[in-house]
Amino acid sequence: MKDIKQYVEENKQRFLDELFELLRFPSVSADPKYKEDVLRTADYVAGKLKAAGADSVEVCPTAGYPIVYGEKIIDASKPTVLVYGHYDVQPADPLELWTSPPFEPVIKDEKIFARGACDDKGQFYMHVKAFELMMKLETLPCNIKFMIEGEEEVGSDNLGEFVKANKAKLKADVVLISDTAMISLETPSLETGLRGLSYLEVEVIGPNRDLHSGVYGGAVANPATILCQMIASLHDASNHITIPGFYDDVESLSIEERKQLNAAPYNEAEYKADLGVNELWGELGYTAIEHTGIRPTLEVNGIWGGYIGEGAKTVLPSKASAKISMRLVPNQQSDKITALFKQHFESIAPKSVKVKVTPHHGGEPVVTPTDSIAFKAAEKAIEEAFGIKPIPTRGGGSIPIVSLFERELGIKTVLMGFGLDSDNLHSPNEKFDIANYFKGIETIPLFHKYFAELSN
Ligand code: BES
Ligand code: MN
Ligand code: MN
């Protein structure tokens, strides 16, 4: 631990400089405009893995953005850790809400501000630097493989095929991912589950052209109004989702499990103040921790139609649309829920309009084991680095690849995230605390150490 701390201390500035370089690439996977930048980011990551001491570094092409692979096999009889992360980021807009440009990282109040600072460049780069540290100090205790992809934020469409085609290459004993959050540096935690996802787009189509809202309004159904009514009906007065069959497969937790989950520190007043809301919302009968961890949800991510430019235009739009996502919990299945949504949404459409439901991507929910060697190694590593034992929590976000690793490779995952919920992931002013970045680099070598030790 002393050597680790010392190495981090001596290299702090360079670790920051390199992360800043990585953050300057606008690797937005959702927007084709950034294609060259995303590709350059992959090359940069490959170069850094090589420089840190990885062998067989490759930028593996896929039908979409490439996957960066690298490994260090010290002894085939030792256990192998597969580190997964993503070098792509979410779009930065709305740009005007950033206090500094999203791809020009800056430090304010000991925090690094940039798109991707936490999700996931800052977090996967901790692993690259921790690997460098273990190579330099000659303390790498197990084999390590890196797989850093470039399409996580758009659903990892091509990763499944890559995994299926490279089972031998990716063979490992555990997948280690830092792409989630902990409660705080004072109260470290480990996420033991992720929600699944069904994402789709709906379109409500009315008259064959935009109409004068005075000449036709009143006699023709307005698709924007109908869309709002249809969306509003998807929750009842208790904020339950009204899609028939939606809750059929939802796993219910025991009273004991719920009690444990709710024992995590949580201050509702602070939570509300941080978000600027007077009151919280949610499915009746559950706490906010449960609403974001163990219960499924349905959210409108975007909604549009008609005239949204400057000033006024009196128009009855011909179409209105929305993007809708549902977060899923064990044992819901993404395809099944998508089908239930489609069927229901089409069935509630009045005859005055037509509707089109287009599924996007999805992912399955997961629960990770807490009695495994790998989880225990993560607990021990955090306890040693933070001076306090981590508590288990359930994460609200989704990383679809986790269930895929389990299904295709038969490998379980440890989610050792060092972000905070307040890091503004996917929002303006995304940040990563410098302290979390360095703490992560310190903790990761300890994970490898204990994983190798406990595997013996
Ligand atoms: N790193 C996040 C997921 C996450 C964030 C998990 C915080 C737990 C806590 C990941 O990059 C992400 O944003 N995933 C998407 C899903 C994907 C299919 C676009 C998500 O959760 O919306
Ligand atoms: Mn992420
Ligand atoms: Mn993300």
Tab-separated table of C-alpha atoms and ligand atoms in Angstrom:
chain	number	residue	atom	x	y	z
A	1	MET	CA	0.000	0.000	0.000
A	2	LYS	CA	2.863	2.384	0.833
A	3	ASP	CA	4.484	1.759	-2.545
A	4	ILE	CA	1.188	2.234	-4.311
A	5	LYS	CA	0.501	5.523	-2.580
A	6	GLN	CA	4.002	6.738	-3.290
A	7	TYR	CA	3.800	5.840	-6.987
A	8	VAL	CA	0.480	7.645	-7.336
A	9	GLU	CA	1.839	10.655	-5.452
A	10	GLU	CA	4.909	10.880	-7.688
A	11	ASN	CA	2.906	10.598	-10.894
A	12	LYS	CA	-0.183	12.629	-10.059
A	13	GLN	CA	0.409	15.432	-12.505
A	14	ARG	CA	1.141	13.099	-15.404
A	15	PHE	CA	-1.934	10.967	-14.572
A	16	LEU	CA	-4.028	14.121	-14.792
A	17	ASP	CA	-2.341	15.394	-17.946
A	18	GLU	CA	-2.942	12.106	-19.731
A	19	LEU	CA	-6.585	11.975	-18.705
A	20	PHE	CA	-6.982	15.544	-19.958
A	21	GLU	CA	-5.548	14.500	-23.323
A	22	LEU	CA	-8.048	11.664	-23.488
A	23	LEU	CA	-10.912	13.980	-22.535
A	24	ARG	CA	-10.065	16.389	-25.358
A	25	PHE	CA	-11.198	13.839	-27.950
A	26	PRO	CA	-14.891	14.461	-28.655
A	27	SER	CA	-15.677	10.745	-28.939
A	28	VAL	CA	-19.454	11.079	-29.232
A	29	SER	CA	-20.641	7.744	-30.592
A	30	ALA	CA	-24.223	8.883	-31.215
A	31	ASP	CA	-23.329	11.581	-33.725
A	32	PRO	CA	-21.717	10.560	-37.057
A	33	LYS	CA	-20.157	14.028	-37.218
A	34	TYR	CA	-17.577	12.828	-34.677
A	35	LYS	CA	-16.640	9.626	-36.471
A	36	GLU	CA	-12.985	10.545	-37.054
A	37	ASP	CA	-12.642	11.713	-33.451
A	38	VAL	CA	-14.062	8.474	-32.101
A	39	LEU	CA	-11.632	6.490	-34.254
A	40	ARG	CA	-8.696	8.643	-33.124
A	41	THR	CA	-9.703	8.047	-29.513
A	42	ALA	CA	-9.466	4.292	-30.024
A	43	ASP	CA	-5.928	4.697	-31.362
A	44	TYR	CA	-4.997	6.907	-28.432
A	45	VAL	CA	-6.281	4.354	-25.924
A	46	ALA	CA	-4.394	1.563	-27.700
A	47	GLY	CA	-1.192	3.621	-27.541
A	48	LYS	CA	-1.613	4.215	-23.812
A	49	LEU	CA	-2.249	0.539	-23.111
A	50	LYS	CA	0.908	-0.348	-25.013
A	51	ALA	CA	2.917	2.293	-23.183
A	52	ALA	CA	1.667	0.972	-19.855
A	53	GLY	CA	3.066	-2.448	-20.722
A	54	ALA	CA	0.240	-4.367	-22.383
A	55	ASP	CA	0.981	-6.980	-25.033
A	56	SER	CA	-1.035	-7.904	-28.129
A	57	VAL	CA	-2.628	-4.467	-28.217
A	58	GLU	CA	-5.119	-4.286	-31.047
A	59	VAL	CA	-7.740	-1.900	-32.323
A	60	CYS	CA	-10.271	-4.512	-33.365
A	61	PRO	CA	-12.646	-3.421	-36.097
A	62	THR	CA	-16.377	-4.092	-35.785
A	63	ALA	CA	-19.316	-3.120	-37.974
A	64	GLY	CA	-19.363	0.053	-35.860
A	65	TYR	CA	-16.642	1.586	-33.731
A	66	PRO	CA	-13.592	-0.524	-32.857
A	67	ILE	CA	-12.878	-2.326	-29.619
A	68	VAL	CA	-9.476	-1.733	-28.058
A	69	TYR	CA	-7.900	-4.911	-26.715
A	70	GLY	CA	-4.686	-5.493	-24.791
A	71	GLU	CA	-3.421	-8.080	-22.310
A	72	LYS	CA	-0.623	-9.093	-20.011
A	73	ILE	CA	-0.409	-12.792	-19.404
A	74	ILE	CA	2.130	-13.466	-16.681
A	75	ASP	CA	1.337	-17.101	-15.977
A	76	ALA	CA	-1.391	-19.217	-17.536
A	77	SER	CA	-1.993	-20.950	-14.223
A	78	LYS	CA	-2.861	-17.652	-12.496
A	79	PRO	CA	-6.352	-16.141	-12.528
A	80	THR	CA	-7.317	-13.618	-15.195
A	81	VAL	CA	-9.180	-10.338	-14.766
A	82	LEU	CA	-10.970	-8.868	-17.795
A	83	VAL	CA	-11.285	-5.098	-17.471
A	84	TYR	CA	-14.134	-3.574	-19.467
A	85	GLY	CA	-14.748	0.102	-20.102
A	86	HIS	CA	-15.869	2.476	-22.851
A	87	TYR	CA	-14.044	5.318	-24.585
A	88	ASP	CA	-17.160	6.770	-26.224
A	89	VAL	CA	-19.191	9.487	-24.533
A	90	GLN	CA	-22.683	10.940	-24.634
A	91	PRO	CA	-23.419	14.025	-26.741
A	92	ALA	CA	-22.524	17.220	-24.878
A	93	ASP	CA	-25.617	19.251	-25.639
A	94	PRO	CA	-27.215	21.478	-24.424
A	95	LEU	CA	-23.894	23.239	-24.877
A	96	GLU	CA	-25.065	26.583	-23.527
A	97	LEU	CA	-25.509	25.075	-20.065
A	98	TRP	CA	-21.845	24.135	-19.690
A	99	THR	CA	-19.785	26.546	-17.622
A	100	SER	CA	-16.673	25.520	-19.599
A	101	PRO	CA	-16.445	23.784	-23.014
A	102	PRO	CA	-17.168	20.034	-22.698
A	103	PHE	CA	-14.057	18.908	-24.552
A	104	GLU	CA	-11.660	21.354	-22.916
A	105	PRO	CA	-11.223	19.800	-19.473
A	106	VAL	CA	-10.613	22.135	-16.541
A	107	ILE	CA	-10.202	21.729	-12.804
A	108	LYS	CA	-12.534	23.649	-10.520
A	109	ASP	CA	-12.918	22.921	-6.803
A	110	GLU	CA	-10.715	19.849	-7.117
A	111	LYS	CA	-13.006	18.377	-9.767
A	112	ILE	CA	-12.304	17.619	-13.407
A	113	PHE	CA	-15.029	19.040	-15.647
A	114	ALA	CA	-15.454	17.531	-19.126
A	115	ARG	CA	-17.778	15.230	-21.028
A	116	GLY	CA	-16.635	11.697	-20.186
A	117	ALA	CA	-14.693	12.794	-17.083
A	118	CYS	CA	-16.541	10.152	-15.084
A	119	ASP	CA	-18.474	8.208	-17.741
A	120	ASP	CA	-16.298	6.468	-18.568
A	121	LYS	CA	-12.937	7.911	-19.603
A	122	GLY	CA	-11.860	8.950	-16.117
A	123	GLN	CA	-12.944	5.604	-14.750
A	124	PHE	CA	-11.475	3.214	-17.300
A	125	TYR	CA	-8.275	5.234	-17.423
A	126	MET	CA	-7.769	4.544	-13.713
A	127	HIS	CA	-7.342	0.908	-14.751
A	128	VAL	CA	-4.753	1.769	-17.370
A	129	LYS	CA	-2.770	3.747	-14.797
A	130	ALA	CA	-3.183	1.106	-12.093
A	131	PHE	CA	-1.871	-1.435	-14.610
A	132	GLU	CA	1.101	0.816	-15.384
A	133	LEU	CA	1.753	1.027	-11.639
A	134	MET	CA	1.686	-2.753	-11.195
A	135	MET	CA	4.013	-3.199	-14.173
A	136	LYS	CA	6.447	-0.575	-12.915
A	137	LEU	CA	6.433	-1.881	-9.348
A	138	GLU	CA	6.510	-5.459	-10.666
A	139	THR	CA	3.525	-6.389	-8.567
A	140	LEU	CA	1.025	-7.570	-11.178
A	141	PRO	CA	-0.252	-10.682	-9.372
A	142	CYS	CA	-2.536	-12.137	-12.065
A	143	ASN	CA	-3.237	-12.018	-15.771
A	144	ILE	CA	-5.082	-9.012	-17.066
A	145	LYS	CA	-7.040	-8.345	-20.252
A	146	PHE	CA	-8.478	-5.028	-21.360
A	147	MET	CA	-11.472	-4.556	-23.570
A	148	ILE	CA	-12.418	-0.919	-24.051
A	149	GLU	CA	-15.292	-0.354	-26.451
A	150	GLY	CA	-16.593	2.645	-28.368
A	151	GLU	CA	-20.328	2.024	-28.608
A	152	GLU	CA	-21.554	1.681	-25.028
A	153	GLU	CA	-23.526	4.904	-25.095
A	154	VAL	CA	-25.425	3.760	-28.176
A	155	GLY	CA	-26.274	0.258	-27.004
A	156	SER	CA	-23.109	-1.802	-27.699
A	157	ASP	CA	-24.687	-3.186	-30.877
A	158	ASN	CA	-21.531	-4.810	-32.210
A	159	LEU	CA	-20.002	-5.964	-28.978
A	160	GLY	CA	-22.136	-9.111	-28.762
A	161	GLU	CA	-20.777	-10.401	-32.025
A	162	PHE	CA	-17.206	-9.571	-30.990
A	163	VAL	CA	-17.627	-11.428	-27.707
A	164	LYS	CA	-19.144	-14.476	-29.410
A	165	ALA	CA	-16.362	-14.547	-31.990
A	166	ASN	CA	-13.563	-14.131	-29.423
A	167	LYS	CA	-14.498	-16.408	-26.561
A	168	ALA	CA	-11.015	-17.871	-26.161
A	169	LYS	CA	-9.304	-14.516	-26.321
A	170	LEU	CA	-11.633	-13.074	-23.684
A	171	LYS	CA	-11.457	-16.062	-21.373
A	172	ALA	CA	-11.179	-14.776	-17.814
A	173	ASP	CA	-12.249	-15.501	-14.264
A	174	VAL	CA	-13.971	-12.216	-13.597
A	175	VAL	CA	-14.975	-9.020	-15.380
A	176	LEU	CA	-14.001	-5.844	-13.561
A	177	ILE	CA	-15.824	-2.642	-14.483
A	178	SER	CA	-15.519	0.890	-13.166
A	179	ASP	CA	-18.493	2.593	-14.802
A	180	THR	CA	-20.868	3.028	-11.863
A	181	ALA	CA	-21.078	5.186	-8.756
A	182	MET	CA	-20.339	4.934	-5.051
A	183	ILE	CA	-22.124	6.862	-2.316
A	184	SER	CA	-19.121	8.997	-1.346
A	185	LEU	CA	-15.455	8.710	-0.404
A	186	GLU	CA	-16.579	8.643	3.233
A	187	THR	CA	-19.198	5.959	2.538
A	188	PRO	CA	-17.775	3.786	-0.217
A	189	SER	CA	-20.166	1.324	-1.785
A	190	LEU	CA	-20.245	-1.377	-4.422
A	191	GLU	CA	-23.153	-1.739	-6.833
A	192	THR	CA	-24.460	-5.269	-6.898
A	193	GLY	CA	-26.935	-4.883	-9.695
A	194	LEU	CA	-27.834	-2.877	-12.761
A	195	ARG	CA	-31.162	-2.289	-14.382
A	196	GLY	CA	-31.987	-3.440	-17.869
A	197	LEU	CA	-33.352	-1.215	-20.586
A	198	SER	CA	-35.954	-1.090	-23.340
A	199	TYR	CA	-35.626	2.011	-25.479
A	200	LEU	CA	-38.037	2.944	-28.215
A	201	GLU	CA	-39.424	5.775	-30.255
A	202	VAL	CA	-43.094	6.443	-30.864
A	203	GLU	CA	-44.756	8.524	-33.514
A	204	VAL	CA	-48.371	9.630	-33.579
A	205	ILE	CA	-49.535	10.516	-37.057
A	206	GLY	CA	-52.601	12.607	-37.771
A	207	PRO	CA	-53.562	14.547	-40.903
A	208	ASN	CA	-51.446	14.146	-44.045
A	209	ARG	CA	-49.951	17.654	-43.650
A	210	ASP	CA	-49.531	20.407	-41.072
A	211	LEU	CA	-52.788	22.344	-40.885
A	212	HIS	CA	-53.878	25.896	-40.036
A	213	SER	CA	-54.935	25.491	-36.423
A	214	GLY	CA	-57.775	27.982	-36.849
A	215	VAL	CA	-59.177	26.606	-40.072
A	216	TYR	CA	-59.034	22.911	-39.059
A	217	GLY	CA	-58.425	22.965	-35.298
A	218	GLY	CA	-61.343	21.545	-33.346
A	219	ALA	CA	-62.374	19.079	-36.010
A	220	VAL	CA	-59.174	17.106	-36.436
A	221	ALA	CA	-57.308	15.256	-33.679
A	222	ASN	CA	-54.062	16.993	-32.825
A	223	PRO	CA	-51.274	14.337	-32.745
A	224	ALA	CA	-49.367	16.303	-30.093
A	225	THR	CA	-52.375	16.339	-27.783
A	226	ILE	CA	-53.099	12.663	-28.417
A	227	LEU	CA	-49.457	11.742	-27.819
A	228	CYS	CA	-49.520	13.578	-24.480
A	229	GLN	CA	-52.740	11.820	-23.461
A	230	MET	CA	-51.350	8.446	-24.429
A	231	ILE	CA	-48.097	9.037	-22.574
A	232	ALA	CA	-49.896	10.367	-19.499
A	233	SER	CA	-52.005	7.217	-19.366
A	234	LEU	CA	-48.894	5.035	-19.040
A	235	HIS	CA	-48.818	5.788	-15.285
A	236	ASP	CA	-51.805	5.544	-12.957
A	237	ALA	CA	-52.548	7.698	-9.900
A	238	SER	CA	-50.120	5.611	-7.804
A	239	ASN	CA	-47.412	6.050	-10.435
A	240	HIS	CA	-47.590	2.404	-11.379
A	241	ILE	CA	-46.991	1.598	-15.032
A	242	THR	CA	-50.264	0.634	-16.718
A	243	ILE	CA	-48.960	-1.615	-19.491
A	244	PRO	CA	-50.674	-4.985	-18.985
A	245	GLY	CA	-48.182	-7.651	-17.896
A	246	PHE	CA	-45.419	-5.106	-17.242
A	247	TYR	CA	-44.830	-6.239	-13.660
A	248	ASP	CA	-45.432	-9.960	-14.227
A	249	ASP	CA	-41.787	-11.015	-14.010
A	250	VAL	CA	-40.563	-8.405	-11.531
A	251	GLU	CA	-38.630	-10.039	-8.713
A	252	SER	CA	-39.794	-8.894	-5.330
A	253	LEU	CA	-37.259	-8.582	-2.560
A	254	SER	CA	-37.715	-9.955	0.930
A	255	ILE	CA	-38.441	-7.566	3.788
A	256	GLU	CA	-34.921	-8.250	5.029
A	257	GLU	CA	-33.340	-7.396	1.661
A	258	ARG	CA	-35.373	-4.205	1.419
A	259	LYS	CA	-34.373	-3.236	4.928
A	260	GLN	CA	-30.718	-3.706	4.116
A	261	LEU	CA	-31.036	-1.685	0.908
A	262	ASN	CA	-32.732	1.170	2.733
A	263	ALA	CA	-30.087	1.212	5.448
A	264	ALA	CA	-27.734	3.030	3.058
A	265	PRO	CA	-27.225	6.644	4.061
A	266	TYR	CA	-29.709	8.853	2.263
A	267	ASN	CA	-30.824	12.363	3.046
A	268	GLU	CA	-34.031	13.291	1.279
A	269	ALA	CA	-33.744	17.004	2.009
A	270	GLU	CA	-30.255	17.148	0.474
A	271	TYR	CA	-31.354	15.029	-2.449
A	272	LYS	CA	-34.224	17.397	-3.216
A	273	ALA	CA	-32.152	20.533	-2.670
A	274	ASP	CA	-29.427	19.245	-4.989
A	275	LEU	CA	-31.975	18.700	-7.767
A	276	GLY	CA	-33.989	21.852	-7.110
A	277	VAL	CA	-37.291	20.024	-6.640
A	278	ASN	CA	-39.804	20.570	-3.846
A	279	GLU	CA	-41.109	17.058	-3.764
A	280	LEU	CA	-40.065	13.662	-4.996
A	281	TRP	CA	-42.188	11.378	-7.131
A	282	GLY	CA	-42.466	7.626	-7.527
A	283	GLU	CA	-44.339	4.397	-7.370
A	284	LEU	CA	-46.475	4.263	-4.250
A	285	GLY	CA	-45.195	1.934	-1.545
A	286	TYR	CA	-41.488	2.230	-2.293
A	287	THR	CA	-38.669	4.505	-1.157
A	288	ALA	CA	-36.514	6.641	-3.436
A	289	ILE	CA	-33.632	4.169	-3.039
A	290	GLU	CA	-36.005	1.460	-4.235
A	291	HIS	CA	-37.438	3.600	-7.046
A	292	THR	CA	-33.963	3.958	-8.539
A	293	GLY	CA	-32.636	0.524	-7.702
A	294	ILE	CA	-35.047	-2.366	-7.589
A	295	ARG	CA	-38.199	-1.078	-9.302
A	296	PRO	CA	-38.803	-0.747	-13.038
A	297	THR	CA	-39.625	2.648	-14.536
A	298	LEU	CA	-40.868	4.313	-17.708
A	299	GLU	CA	-39.511	7.703	-18.730
A	300	VAL	CA	-40.030	10.098	-21.603
A	301	ASN	CA	-36.540	11.089	-22.752
A	302	GLY	CA	-37.634	13.555	-25.400
A	303	ILE	CA	-40.859	14.755	-26.966
A	304	TRP	CA	-41.456	16.921	-29.991
A	305	GLY	CA	-43.862	17.883	-32.743
A	306	GLY	CA	-45.234	20.984	-34.427
A	307	TYR	CA	-43.576	24.363	-34.327
A	308	ILE	CA	-40.761	24.807	-31.812
A	309	GLY	CA	-38.904	27.744	-33.379
A	310	GLU	CA	-38.854	31.411	-32.326
A	311	GLY	CA	-42.155	33.216	-31.837
A	312	ALA	CA	-45.529	31.705	-32.647
A	313	LYS	CA	-46.921	29.741	-35.554
A	314	THR	CA	-50.529	28.641	-35.475
A	315	VAL	CA	-50.282	25.100	-36.693
A	316	LEU	CA	-51.909	21.772	-36.049
A	317	PRO	CA	-48.974	19.410	-36.559
A	318	SER	CA	-49.332	16.381	-38.736
A	319	LYS	CA	-47.102	14.301	-36.410
A	320	ALA	CA	-45.724	14.178	-32.895
A	321	SER	CA	-43.030	11.926	-31.458
A	322	ALA	CA	-41.374	10.850	-28.266
A	323	LYS	CA	-38.421	8.775	-27.170
A	324	ILE	CA	-39.298	6.478	-24.305
A	325	SER	CA	-37.142	4.280	-22.123
A	326	MET	CA	-38.057	1.673	-19.568
A	327	ARG	CA	-35.594	0.567	-16.898
A	328	LEU	CA	-35.993	-3.093	-16.074
A	329	VAL	CA	-35.231	-5.162	-13.027
A	330	PRO	CA	-34.705	-8.918	-12.559
A	331	ASN	CA	-36.402	-11.011	-14.063
A	332	GLN	CA	-37.907	-8.753	-16.713
A	333	GLN	CA	-36.700	-9.295	-20.271
A	334	SER	CA	-36.015	-6.437	-22.589
A	335	ASP	CA	-37.557	-7.960	-25.740
A	336	LYS	CA	-40.650	-9.033	-23.899
A	337	ILE	CA	-41.182	-5.613	-22.331
A	338	THR	CA	-40.598	-3.882	-25.661
A	339	ALA	CA	-43.253	-6.113	-27.228
A	340	LEU	CA	-45.698	-5.457	-24.376
A	341	PHE	CA	-45.188	-1.719	-24.750
A	342	LYS	CA	-45.715	-1.811	-28.504
A	343	GLN	CA	-48.849	-3.856	-28.225
A	344	HIS	CA	-50.285	-1.636	-25.497
A	345	PHE	CA	-49.354	1.659	-27.124
A	346	GLU	CA	-50.939	0.613	-30.401
A	347	SER	CA	-54.046	-0.587	-28.601
A	348	ILE	CA	-54.672	2.713	-26.810
A	349	ALA	CA	-54.402	4.865	-29.923
A	350	PRO	CA	-57.720	6.460	-30.874
A	351	LYS	CA	-58.992	5.881	-34.428
A	352	SER	CA	-58.307	9.533	-35.238
A	353	VAL	CA	-54.550	8.851	-35.453
A	354	LYS	CA	-52.069	6.176	-36.487
A	355	VAL	CA	-49.117	5.219	-34.321
A	356	LYS	CA	-45.707	3.842	-35.116
A	357	VAL	CA	-43.532	2.241	-32.449
A	358	THR	CA	-39.864	1.721	-33.351
A	359	PRO	CA	-37.689	-0.238	-30.906
A	360	HIS	CA	-34.117	1.003	-30.419
A	361	HIS	CA	-31.685	-0.839	-28.204
A	362	GLY	CA	-32.116	-2.793	-25.029
A	363	GLY	CA	-30.260	-4.642	-22.341
A	364	GLU	CA	-30.954	-7.127	-19.603
A	365	PRO	CA	-30.905	-6.402	-15.871
A	366	VAL	CA	-28.258	-8.094	-13.731
A	367	VAL	CA	-27.511	-8.866	-10.136
A	368	THR	CA	-23.879	-9.587	-9.318
A	369	PRO	CA	-22.898	-12.118	-6.653
A	370	THR	CA	-21.725	-10.834	-3.263
A	371	ASP	CA	-20.335	-14.152	-2.049
A	372	SER	CA	-17.713	-14.567	-4.765
A	373	ILE	CA	-13.952	-14.334	-4.390
A	374	ALA	CA	-13.964	-11.357	-6.717
A	375	PHE	CA	-16.553	-9.436	-4.711
A	376	LYS	CA	-14.673	-10.164	-1.516
A	377	ALA	CA	-11.471	-8.939	-3.157
A	378	ALA	CA	-13.215	-5.693	-4.102
A	379	GLU	CA	-14.515	-5.298	-0.543
A	380	LYS	CA	-11.051	-5.875	0.908
A	381	ALA	CA	-9.401	-3.515	-1.573
A	382	ILE	CA	-11.844	-0.725	-0.769
A	383	GLU	CA	-11.613	-1.336	2.935
A	384	GLU	CA	-7.852	-1.031	2.779
A	385	ALA	CA	-7.764	2.014	0.514
A	386	PHE	CA	-10.646	3.890	2.155
A	387	GLY	CA	-10.286	2.666	5.713
A	388	ILE	CA	-13.900	1.566	5.795
A	389	LYS	CA	-15.847	-1.393	4.463
A	390	PRO	CA	-18.018	-0.687	1.402
A	391	ILE	CA	-21.751	-1.209	1.552
A	392	PRO	CA	-23.671	-2.955	-1.218
A	393	THR	CA	-26.158	-0.891	-3.265
A	394	ARG	CA	-28.244	-1.475	-6.375
A	395	GLY	CA	-27.449	0.756	-9.330
A	396	GLY	CA	-30.135	2.431	-11.395
A	397	GLY	CA	-28.229	2.679	-14.650
A	398	SER	CA	-27.631	0.032	-17.296
A	399	ILE	CA	-24.568	-1.602	-18.796
A	400	PRO	CA	-26.045	-4.154	-21.208
A	401	ILE	CA	-22.744	-5.916	-21.749
A	402	VAL	CA	-22.730	-7.290	-18.203
A	403	SER	CA	-25.501	-9.796	-18.855
A	404	LEU	CA	-23.937	-10.615	-22.192
A	405	PHE	CA	-20.620	-11.515	-20.534
A	406	GLU	CA	-22.496	-13.768	-18.198
A	407	ARG	CA	-24.477	-15.453	-20.952
A	408	GLU	CA	-21.774	-15.793	-23.598
A	409	LEU	CA	-18.627	-16.216	-21.521
A	410	GLY	CA	-20.066	-17.509	-18.285
A	411	ILE	CA	-18.174	-14.825	-16.350
A	412	LYS	CA	-19.585	-12.750	-13.498
A	413	THR	CA	-18.828	-9.082	-13.042
A	414	VAL	CA	-17.663	-6.875	-10.212
A	415	LEU	CA	-18.882	-3.286	-10.474
A	416	MET	CA	-16.204	-1.288	-8.725
A	417	GLY	CA	-17.263	2.235	-9.635
A	418	PHE	CA	-15.652	5.363	-8.240
A	419	GLY	CA	-18.064	7.975	-9.601
A	420	LEU	CA	-20.735	9.802	-7.659
A	421	ASP	CA	-24.418	10.125	-8.513
A	422	SER	CA	-23.849	13.881	-8.576
A	423	ASP	CA	-21.181	13.676	-11.311
A	424	ASN	CA	-23.682	14.889	-13.940
A	425	LEU	CA	-23.397	11.875	-16.205
A	426	HIS	CA	-25.124	12.565	-19.534
A	427	SER	CA	-25.827	16.126	-18.264
A	428	PRO	CA	-24.079	19.448	-18.733
A	429	ASN	CA	-20.993	19.979	-16.546
A	430	GLU	CA	-20.075	16.333	-16.114
A	431	LYS	CA	-17.272	16.033	-13.572
A	432	PHE	CA	-15.059	13.579	-11.742
A	433	ASP	CA	-13.471	14.463	-8.424
A	434	ILE	CA	-9.687	14.362	-8.584
A	435	ALA	CA	-9.700	12.558	-5.238
A	436	ASN	CA	-11.915	9.796	-6.663
A	437	TYR	CA	-9.632	9.419	-9.681
A	438	PHE	CA	-6.536	8.922	-7.526
A	439	LYS	CA	-8.369	6.786	-4.982
A	440	GLY	CA	-9.447	4.518	-7.809
A	441	ILE	CA	-5.885	4.161	-9.073
A	442	GLU	CA	-4.850	3.205	-5.535
A	443	THR	CA	-7.669	0.726	-4.998
A	444	ILE	CA	-7.429	-1.211	-8.274
A	445	PRO	CA	-3.998	-2.808	-7.633
A	446	LEU	CA	-5.325	-3.974	-4.266
A	447	PHE	CA	-8.251	-5.636	-6.014
A	448	HIS	CA	-5.850	-7.593	-8.208
A	449	LYS	CA	-3.719	-8.471	-5.217
A	450	TYR	CA	-6.605	-9.834	-3.161
A	451	PHE	CA	-8.254	-11.504	-6.123
A	452	ALA	CA	-5.038	-13.414	-6.840
A	453	GLU	CA	-4.532	-14.229	-3.149
A	454	LEU	CA	-8.084	-15.403	-2.502
A	455	SER	CA	-8.118	-17.463	-5.720
A	456	ASN	CA	-5.249	-19.560	-4.442
B	1	BES	N1	-22.037	4.222	-16.980
B	1	BES	C1	-23.382	4.267	-17.400
B	1	BES	C2	-24.302	3.385	-16.588
B	1	BES	C3	-24.408	3.676	-15.134
B	1	BES	C4	-24.293	4.946	-14.621
B	1	BES	C5	-24.629	2.651	-14.262
B	1	BES	C6	-24.381	5.175	-13.270
B	1	BES	C7	-24.757	2.869	-12.928
B	1	BES	C8	-24.614	4.141	-12.414
B	1	BES	C9	-23.442	3.886	-18.849
B	1	BES	O1	-22.473	4.545	-19.622
B	1	BES	C10	-24.763	4.315	-19.428
B	1	BES	O2	-25.010	5.491	-19.469
B	1	BES	N2	-25.601	3.371	-19.867
B	1	BES	C11	-26.810	3.704	-20.510
B	1	BES	C12	-27.354	2.537	-21.257
B	1	BES	C13	-26.859	2.411	-22.658
B	1	BES	C14	-27.509	1.243	-23.329
B	1	BES	C15	-27.051	3.669	-23.466
B	1	BES	C16	-27.856	4.095	-19.491
B	1	BES	O3	-27.833	3.619	-18.354
B	1	BES	O4	-28.702	4.886	-19.875
B	2	MN	MN	-20.657	4.445	-18.749
B	3	MN	MN	-23.256	6.643	-19.960
